[in-house]
mmCIF file of C-alpha atoms in Angstrom:
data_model
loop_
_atom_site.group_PDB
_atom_site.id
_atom_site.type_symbol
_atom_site.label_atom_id
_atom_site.label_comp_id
_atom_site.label_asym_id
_atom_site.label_seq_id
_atom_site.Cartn_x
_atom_site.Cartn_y
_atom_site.Cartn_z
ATOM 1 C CA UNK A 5 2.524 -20.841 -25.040
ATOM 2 C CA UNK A 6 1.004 -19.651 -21.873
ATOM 3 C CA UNK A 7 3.133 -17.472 -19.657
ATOM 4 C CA UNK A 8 2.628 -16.858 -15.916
ATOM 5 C CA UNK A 9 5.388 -13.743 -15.247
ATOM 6 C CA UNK A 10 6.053 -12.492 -11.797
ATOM 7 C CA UNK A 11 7.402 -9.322 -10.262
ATOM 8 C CA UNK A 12 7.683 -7.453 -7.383
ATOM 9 C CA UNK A 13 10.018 -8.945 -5.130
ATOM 10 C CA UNK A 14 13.391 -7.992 -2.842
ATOM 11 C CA UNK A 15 14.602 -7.063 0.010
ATOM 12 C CA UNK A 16 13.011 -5.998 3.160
ATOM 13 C CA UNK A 17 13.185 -5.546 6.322
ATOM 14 C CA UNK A 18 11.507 -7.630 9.075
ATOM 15 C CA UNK A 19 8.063 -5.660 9.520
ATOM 16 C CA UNK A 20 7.588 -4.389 6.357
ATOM 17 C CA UNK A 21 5.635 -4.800 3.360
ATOM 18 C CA UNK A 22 5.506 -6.272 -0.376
ATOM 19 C CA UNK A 23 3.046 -6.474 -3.248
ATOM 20 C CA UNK A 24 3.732 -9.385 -5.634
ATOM 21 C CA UNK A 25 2.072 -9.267 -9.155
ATOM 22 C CA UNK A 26 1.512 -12.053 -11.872
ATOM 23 C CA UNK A 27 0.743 -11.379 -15.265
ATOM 24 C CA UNK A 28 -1.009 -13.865 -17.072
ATOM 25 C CA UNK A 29 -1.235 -14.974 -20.780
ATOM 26 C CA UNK A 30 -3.524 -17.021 -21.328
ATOM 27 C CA UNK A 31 -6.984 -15.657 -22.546
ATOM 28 C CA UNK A 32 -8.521 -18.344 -19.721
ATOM 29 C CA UNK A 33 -6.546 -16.835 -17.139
ATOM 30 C CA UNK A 34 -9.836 -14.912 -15.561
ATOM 31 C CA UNK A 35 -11.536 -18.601 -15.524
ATOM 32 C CA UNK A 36 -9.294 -20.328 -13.209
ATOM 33 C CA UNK A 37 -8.149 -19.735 -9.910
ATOM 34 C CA UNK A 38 -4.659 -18.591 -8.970
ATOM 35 C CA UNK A 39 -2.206 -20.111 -6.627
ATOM 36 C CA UNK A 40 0.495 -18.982 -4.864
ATOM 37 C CA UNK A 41 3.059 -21.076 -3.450
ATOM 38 C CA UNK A 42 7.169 -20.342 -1.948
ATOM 39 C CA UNK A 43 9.792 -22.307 -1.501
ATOM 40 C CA UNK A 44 12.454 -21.680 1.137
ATOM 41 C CA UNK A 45 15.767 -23.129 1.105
ATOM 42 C CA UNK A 46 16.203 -26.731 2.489
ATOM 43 C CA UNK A 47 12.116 -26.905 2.204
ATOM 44 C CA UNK A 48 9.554 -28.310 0.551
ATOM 45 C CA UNK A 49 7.340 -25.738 -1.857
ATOM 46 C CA UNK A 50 3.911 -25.091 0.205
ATOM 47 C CA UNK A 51 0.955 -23.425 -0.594
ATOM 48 C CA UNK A 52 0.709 -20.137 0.907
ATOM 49 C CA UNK A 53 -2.330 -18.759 -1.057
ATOM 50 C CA UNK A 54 -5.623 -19.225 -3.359
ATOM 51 C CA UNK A 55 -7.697 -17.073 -5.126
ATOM 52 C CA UNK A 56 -10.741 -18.630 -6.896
ATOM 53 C CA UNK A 57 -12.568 -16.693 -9.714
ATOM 54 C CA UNK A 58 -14.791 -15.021 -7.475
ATOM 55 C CA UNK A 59 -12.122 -13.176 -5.525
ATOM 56 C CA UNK A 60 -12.465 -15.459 -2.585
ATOM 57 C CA UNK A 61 -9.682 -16.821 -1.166
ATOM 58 C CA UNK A 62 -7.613 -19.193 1.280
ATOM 59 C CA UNK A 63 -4.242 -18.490 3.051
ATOM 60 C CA UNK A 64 -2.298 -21.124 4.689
ATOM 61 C CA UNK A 65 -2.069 -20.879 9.276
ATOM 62 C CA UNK A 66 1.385 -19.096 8.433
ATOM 63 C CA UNK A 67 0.305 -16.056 6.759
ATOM 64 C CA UNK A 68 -3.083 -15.667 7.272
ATOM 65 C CA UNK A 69 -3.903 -11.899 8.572
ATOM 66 C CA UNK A 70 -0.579 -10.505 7.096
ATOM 67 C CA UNK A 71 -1.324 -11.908 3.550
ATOM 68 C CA UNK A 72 -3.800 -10.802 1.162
ATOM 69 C CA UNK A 73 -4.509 -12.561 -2.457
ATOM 70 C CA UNK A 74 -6.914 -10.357 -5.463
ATOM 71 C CA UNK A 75 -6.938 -10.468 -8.883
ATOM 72 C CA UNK A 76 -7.696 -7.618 -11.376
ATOM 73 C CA UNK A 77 -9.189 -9.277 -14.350
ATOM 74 C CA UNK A 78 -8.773 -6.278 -16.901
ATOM 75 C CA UNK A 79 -5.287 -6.604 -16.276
ATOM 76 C CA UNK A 80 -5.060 -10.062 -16.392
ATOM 77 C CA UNK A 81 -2.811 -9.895 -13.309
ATOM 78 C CA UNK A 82 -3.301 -11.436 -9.837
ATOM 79 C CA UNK A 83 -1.469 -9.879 -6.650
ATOM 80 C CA UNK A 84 -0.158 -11.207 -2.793
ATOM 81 C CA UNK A 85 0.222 -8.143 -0.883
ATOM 82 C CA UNK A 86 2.215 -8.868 2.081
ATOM 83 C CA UNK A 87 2.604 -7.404 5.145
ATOM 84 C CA UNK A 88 4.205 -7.259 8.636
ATOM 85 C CA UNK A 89 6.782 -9.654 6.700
ATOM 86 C CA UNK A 90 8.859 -11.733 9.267
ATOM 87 C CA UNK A 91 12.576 -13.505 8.152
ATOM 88 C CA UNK A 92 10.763 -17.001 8.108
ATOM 89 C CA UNK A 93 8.465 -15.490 5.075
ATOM 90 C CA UNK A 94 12.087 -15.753 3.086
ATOM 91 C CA UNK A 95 11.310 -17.683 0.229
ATOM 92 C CA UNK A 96 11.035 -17.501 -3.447
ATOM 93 C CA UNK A 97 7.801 -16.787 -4.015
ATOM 94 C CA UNK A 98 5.829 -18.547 -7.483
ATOM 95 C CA UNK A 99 2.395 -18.223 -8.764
ATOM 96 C CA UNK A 100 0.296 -21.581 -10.396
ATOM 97 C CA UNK A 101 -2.412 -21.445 -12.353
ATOM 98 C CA UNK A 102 -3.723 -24.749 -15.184
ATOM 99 C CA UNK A 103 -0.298 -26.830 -14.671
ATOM 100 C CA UNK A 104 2.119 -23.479 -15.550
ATOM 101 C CA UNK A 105 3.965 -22.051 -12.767
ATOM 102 C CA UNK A 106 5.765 -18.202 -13.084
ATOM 103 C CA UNK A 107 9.950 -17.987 -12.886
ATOM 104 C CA UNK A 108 9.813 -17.157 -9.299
ATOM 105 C CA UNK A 109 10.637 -14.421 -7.685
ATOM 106 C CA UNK A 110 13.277 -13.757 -4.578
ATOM 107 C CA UNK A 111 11.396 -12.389 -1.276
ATOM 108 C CA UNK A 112 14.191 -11.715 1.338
ATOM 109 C CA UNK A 113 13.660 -10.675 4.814
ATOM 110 C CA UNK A 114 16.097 -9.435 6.870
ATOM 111 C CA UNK A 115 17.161 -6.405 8.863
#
């Protein structure tokens, strides 16, 4: 069964910094592109960030500049650094790749 499993969340204060990681399973996980979306409470799950198979990549209005989507294809693993994190990034963060989506993981912000 193919696994998308996420890490790197927490805590942190407004102004700093994250580096979310997703390891994939699949052995087509280097062929498709990787999605990041959050969902904060009361709201609706939005896109946030895309990162094709050649590296390039999107970012939605709200985190463009701070945000920054790569994959490392050895590893099997695609990463959303973020940075200069504000209390309205608090969300739980999930990567989406083929129609399988990771657990989730918590991204608070606060001082």
């Amino acid at each position: 069964q193919v696994q998308l499993v996420e890490s790197g969340g927490g805590l942190v204060q407004p102004g700093g910094s994250l580096k979310l990681s997703c390891l994939g399973s699949s052995s087509d996980f280097n062929l498709n592109a990787m999605h990041w979306y959050r969902q904060a409470p009361g709201k609706q799950r939005e896109l946030v960030a895309q990162i094709n198979t050649y590296g390039r990549t999107w970012y939605a209005d709200s985190v463009r500049g701070r945000f920054t989507g790569s994959r490392d294809p050895a590893k099997n693993t695609a990463y959303l650094e973020m940075n200069s994190l504000k209390p309205e990034d608090t969300a739980v963060y999930y990567c989406y790749q083929g129609g399988v989506w990771g657990q989730g993981t918590q991204v608070t912000v606060s001082s």
